[in-house]
Coordinates of C-alpha atoms in Angstrom, one line a residue:
M29 CA 31.8 75.5 10.5
G30 CA 34.7 72.9 10.2
K31 CA 35.8 70.3 13.0
F32 CA 38.9 68.6 13.8
Y33 CA 39.5 65.4 15.4
E34 CA 42.6 63.2 16.5
S35 CA 40.8 60.0 15.2
I36 CA 37.8 58.9 13.3
P37 CA 34.7 59.6 15.3
P38 CA 33.0 56.2 15.6
E39 CA 29.8 58.0 14.1
L40 CA 31.5 58.7 10.9
V41 CA 32.4 55.3 10.1
P42 CA 28.8 53.6 8.6
W43 CA 28.7 57.1 6.6
I44 CA 32.5 56.8 5.1
M45 CA 32.1 53.0 4.2
K46 CA 28.8 54.0 2.3
Q47 CA 30.4 56.3 0.0
E48 CA 30.9 54.7 -3.6
V49 CA 34.0 57.0 -4.3
F50 CA 36.8 58.4 -2.3
W51 CA 39.7 60.7 -3.2
V52 CA 43.4 60.6 -2.3
A53 CA 45.7 63.7 -2.4
T54 CA 49.4 63.5 -2.4
A55 CA 52.6 65.7 -3.6
P56 CA 56.0 65.4 -3.9
L57 CA 58.7 67.7 -1.9
N58 CA 59.7 69.5 -5.0
P59 CA 57.7 72.8 -5.0
E60 CA 58.0 72.5 -8.7
G61 CA 56.3 68.6 -8.6
H62 CA 53.0 67.9 -10.0
V63 CA 50.3 67.5 -6.7
N64 CA 48.2 64.6 -7.4
V65 CA 44.4 63.9 -6.7
S66 CA 43.1 60.4 -7.7
P67 CA 39.6 59.1 -7.7
K68 CA 39.3 55.8 -6.0
G69 CA 35.7 54.0 -7.0
V70 CA 35.8 50.0 -6.4
R71 CA 34.0 48.6 -3.7
D72 CA 35.6 46.4 -0.9
S73 CA 38.7 48.5 -1.6
L74 CA 38.7 50.5 1.7
H75 CA 39.1 49.0 4.9
I76 CA 38.9 50.8 8.6
V77 CA 41.1 48.8 10.9
S78 CA 41.0 51.2 13.8
P79 CA 40.2 55.0 14.6
T80 CA 43.3 55.9 13.4
K81 CA 44.4 53.4 10.8
V82 CA 43.0 52.7 7.4
W83 CA 44.0 50.9 4.2
Y84 CA 43.0 50.3 0.8
Q85 CA 43.7 48.2 -2.4
D86 CA 45.4 50.1 -4.8
L87 CA 44.6 49.0 -8.2
T88 CA 46.9 49.2 -11.4
G89 CA 46.5 52.6 -13.3
S90 CA 48.3 54.6 -15.9
G91 CA 50.3 56.5 -13.2
V92 CA 51.8 55.6 -10.1
E93 CA 51.7 59.3 -8.4
T94 CA 50.4 58.2 -5.0
I95 CA 52.9 55.3 -4.5
S96 CA 56.0 57.4 -5.5
H97 CA 54.9 60.5 -3.4
L98 CA 54.3 58.0 -0.5
R99 CA 58.0 56.3 -0.7
E100 CA 59.5 60.0 -0.8
N101 CA 57.6 61.6 1.8
G102 CA 54.6 59.6 3.4
R103 CA 52.4 62.5 3.4
I104 CA 48.6 61.7 2.2
T105 CA 45.0 62.9 2.5
I106 CA 41.8 60.9 1.9
M107 CA 38.7 63.0 1.4
F108 CA 35.0 62.0 1.1
N109 CA 31.9 63.7 -0.3
A110 CA 28.1 63.3 0.5
Y111 CA 26.6 63.3 -3.0
D112 CA 23.2 62.5 -1.7
G113 CA 21.5 63.1 1.9
P114 CA 22.7 65.8 4.2
P115 CA 25.9 67.6 2.8
R116 CA 29.5 66.7 4.3
I117 CA 33.0 66.5 3.5
C118 CA 35.5 64.2 5.4
R119 CA 39.1 64.3 5.1
L120 CA 41.7 61.9 6.6
F121 CA 45.1 63.3 7.2
G122 CA 47.9 60.8 7.7
T123 CA 51.1 59.0 6.9
G124 CA 51.1 56.4 4.3
S125 CA 53.1 53.3 3.5
V126 CA 53.1 51.0 0.5
H127 CA 53.1 47.4 0.5
E128 CA 53.5 46.0 -3.3
F129 CA 52.2 42.9 -4.4
G130 CA 54.7 39.9 -3.4
T131 CA 55.5 41.3 0.0
P132 CA 54.5 39.5 3.3
E133 CA 52.3 42.6 4.2
Y134 CA 50.4 42.8 1.4
D135 CA 49.6 38.9 1.5
K136 CA 48.4 39.6 4.9
L137 CA 46.0 42.2 3.7
I138 CA 45.0 41.0 0.4
P139 CA 44.8 37.3 0.2
P140 CA 43.8 35.7 -3.1
E141 CA 40.3 35.3 -2.1
N142 CA 40.1 39.1 -1.6
R143 CA 42.4 40.2 -4.3
R144 CA 40.9 42.4 -7.3
P145 CA 42.3 42.0 -10.9
G146 CA 45.2 44.6 -11.6
S147 CA 45.7 45.0 -7.5
R148 CA 49.5 46.1 -7.1
A149 CA 49.8 47.5 -3.3
A150 CA 48.2 47.9 -0.3
I151 CA 48.3 51.7 1.1
V152 CA 48.2 51.8 4.8
I153 CA 47.2 55.1 6.3
D154 CA 48.2 56.0 10.0
V155 CA 45.7 58.7 10.6
H156 CA 47.0 61.7 12.9
K157 CA 44.0 64.0 11.9
V158 CA 40.2 64.2 10.8
G159 CA 38.5 67.1 9.5
T160 CA 34.6 67.6 8.5
S161 CA 33.1 70.3 6.8
C162 CA 29.7 71.5 5.3
G163 CA 30.2 70.6 1.7
Y164 CA 26.9 72.9 1.1
S165 CA 28.5 73.6 -2.6
V166 CA 29.0 69.8 -3.6
P167 CA 25.9 69.1 -5.8
Y168 CA 23.7 66.1 -5.8
F169 CA 24.4 63.2 -7.7
E170 CA 22.6 59.7 -8.4
F171 CA 24.7 56.6 -8.5
K172 CA 24.0 54.5 -11.0
G173 CA 26.7 51.8 -10.9
H174 CA 30.5 51.1 -10.8
R175 CA 32.2 50.8 -14.0
Q176 CA 34.1 47.2 -14.7
V177 CA 36.5 48.3 -17.5
L178 CA 39.8 48.5 -15.4
L179 CA 38.8 45.2 -13.8
D180 CA 38.2 43.4 -17.2
Y181 CA 41.2 45.1 -18.6
F182 CA 43.7 44.2 -16.0
D183 CA 42.1 40.5 -15.9
K184 CA 43.0 40.0 -19.4
R185 CA 46.8 41.3 -18.9
E186 CA 47.0 38.8 -15.9
R187 CA 45.5 35.9 -17.3
A188 CA 48.3 36.7 -20.1
D189 CA 51.2 36.1 -17.6
Q190 CA 49.4 32.9 -16.1
V191 CA 49.9 31.4 -19.6
D192 CA 53.6 32.5 -20.1
P193 CA 56.3 30.3 -19.6
N194 CA 58.1 33.1 -17.8
G195 CA 55.2 34.7 -16.0
H196 CA 56.2 38.0 -17.9
A197 CA 54.0 38.2 -20.9
E198 CA 54.5 40.8 -23.7
K199 CA 51.2 41.9 -22.9
G200 CA 50.8 40.8 -19.4
L201 CA 50.4 42.9 -16.1
K202 CA 54.1 42.6 -15.3
A203 CA 54.7 44.4 -18.4
Y204 CA 52.5 46.8 -18.0
W205 CA 54.2 47.7 -14.4
D206 CA 57.3 48.0 -15.9
K207 CA 56.4 50.3 -18.7
E208 CA 53.8 52.7 -16.5
N209 CA 54.3 52.2 -13.0
T210 CA 58.1 52.3 -12.0
K211 CA 58.3 56.1 -11.9
S212 CA 56.0 59.3 -11.4
I213 CA 55.9 62.0 -13.7
D214 CA 58.4 63.7 -11.8
G215 CA 60.8 60.9 -11.9
L216 CA 60.2 59.7 -8.5
P217 CA 60.5 55.9 -7.9
G218 CA 57.3 53.8 -8.1
L219 CA 57.0 50.2 -8.0
A220 CA 59.9 48.2 -7.3
L221 CA 59.1 44.9 -6.3
A222 CA 55.8 43.9 -8.0
P223 CA 57.1 43.6 -11.5
K224 CA 60.1 41.5 -10.5
V225 CA 58.8 38.9 -8.5
E226 CA 58.4 35.7 -9.6
R227 CA 55.0 35.0 -8.4
V228 CA 52.4 35.6 -11.1
P229 CA 49.5 38.1 -10.2
D230 CA 46.4 36.1 -9.7
C231 CA 42.9 36.3 -8.0
R232 CA 40.2 33.9 -7.3
D233 CA 37.6 33.2 -9.8
E234 CA 35.0 34.6 -7.4
M235 CA 36.5 38.0 -7.1
R236 CA 37.3 38.3 -10.8
N237 CA 33.5 37.4 -11.8
A238 CA 31.9 38.8 -8.6
E239 CA 29.2 41.5 -9.3
M240 CA 29.7 44.5 -7.0
P241 CA 27.8 44.2 -3.6
E242 CA 25.2 46.7 -2.8
G243 CA 26.1 49.5 -0.6
G244 CA 29.6 50.5 0.2
S245 CA 33.1 49.7 0.6
G246 CA 34.9 47.5 3.1
T247 CA 35.0 44.0 4.6
L248 CA 32.8 41.9 6.8
A249 CA 34.2 43.2 10.2
K250 CA 33.9 45.0 13.6
T251 CA 36.5 47.2 14.6
A252 CA 37.0 48.9 17.9
N253 CA 36.6 52.6 18.2
G254 CA 38.4 54.6 20.7
N255 CA 36.0 54.3 23.3
G256 CA 36.0 50.5 23.3
T257 CA 32.8 50.2 21.6
V258 CA 32.5 48.4 18.1
A259 CA 31.3 50.1 15.1
A260 CA 30.6 47.8 11.9
T261 CA 32.5 48.6 8.6
G262 CA 32.0 47.4 5.0
S263 CA 29.8 44.5 4.7
G264 CA 28.8 45.0 8.1
V265 CA 27.0 48.2 7.0
L266 CA 25.4 45.9 4.4
L267 CA 24.1 43.2 6.9
M268 CA 22.5 46.2 8.8
K269 CA 21.1 47.5 5.7
H270 CA 19.8 43.8 4.8
N271 CA 18.4 43.5 8.6
L272 CA 16.6 47.1 8.0
R273 CA 14.9 46.0 5.0
R274 CA 14.2 42.8 6.4
Q275 CA 12.3 44.5 9.3
R276 CA 10.4 47.1 6.8
M277 CA 9.3 44.1 5.0
Q278 CA 8.0 42.2 8.2
D279 CA 6.4 45.7 9.4
F280 CA 4.7 46.0 5.9
V281 CA 3.2 42.5 6.3
V282 CA 2.1 43.1 9.8
A283 CA 0.4 46.5 8.7
F284 CA -1.3 45.0 5.7
A285 CA -2.7 42.2 7.7
L286 CA -4.0 44.7 10.1
G287 CA -5.6 46.9 7.3
V288 CA -7.6 43.7 6.0
T289 CA -8.8 42.7 9.4
V290 CA -9.9 46.3 10.2
A291 CA -11.6 46.4 6.7
A292 CA -13.5 43.0 7.5
I293 CA -14.8 44.6 10.7
F294 CA -16.0 47.5 9.2
V295 CA -17.7 45.6 6.5
Q296 CA -19.4 43.7 9.1
V297 CA -20.4 46.5 11.3
V298 CA -22.0 48.3 8.1
S299 CA -23.6 45.1 7.3
T300 CA -25.6 45.4 10.3
L301 CA -27.0 48.6 10.3

């Protein structure tokens, strides 16, 4: 049985941030236009700001459908699936806005120390409805790791722009934006500022070379939910997991020591018989 909420329930936040992939759906107004569904799978890309606002770091791809559709009509849905544990599907229905690389809004959300190679925009969604459903037909999948191909590919293109005197190399990221990301497949406008901004795309070496952290997307933050309580997001979930593992290790050590003590007492009792 499906349930609907006016905002993100606080009990769903840790589960959402744990997911290794989420799906973004948008569509043009033209009934003959192409509906788009895109998977997003890079950790630290999704952020929950409040029960009614989320955003994610949009990386460069071969198309620009989401950005184009949002510029035209703003409609967007984000979907999460449970691929292990209890079955669940969650959808965030909302209105999205695009903040391209080179805008003050982008810089505020994604400073250089948090920027991933190929990052082209911040997509901010005002959530007006949340839906959950059973997900009984979604199969189990075992997560093995994230692919690095996209990050490595656009890292090389960014480096090409950085060494080019004009900051716009033939094989650079801006040239790729110009060629692939200025219009949707239906001809709707896509990136407008990012390919032309004077600043050269760059990210800190720690983000360029960092290994994916364990256990979900997001930032080390705490956000207030609608009830005035606080829900940990992103790396906050990682911290909780770390503390849980540490507590389990401590419990194991205590149990082991207790077992050794009981065994020694047992040996002494037997030896006196």
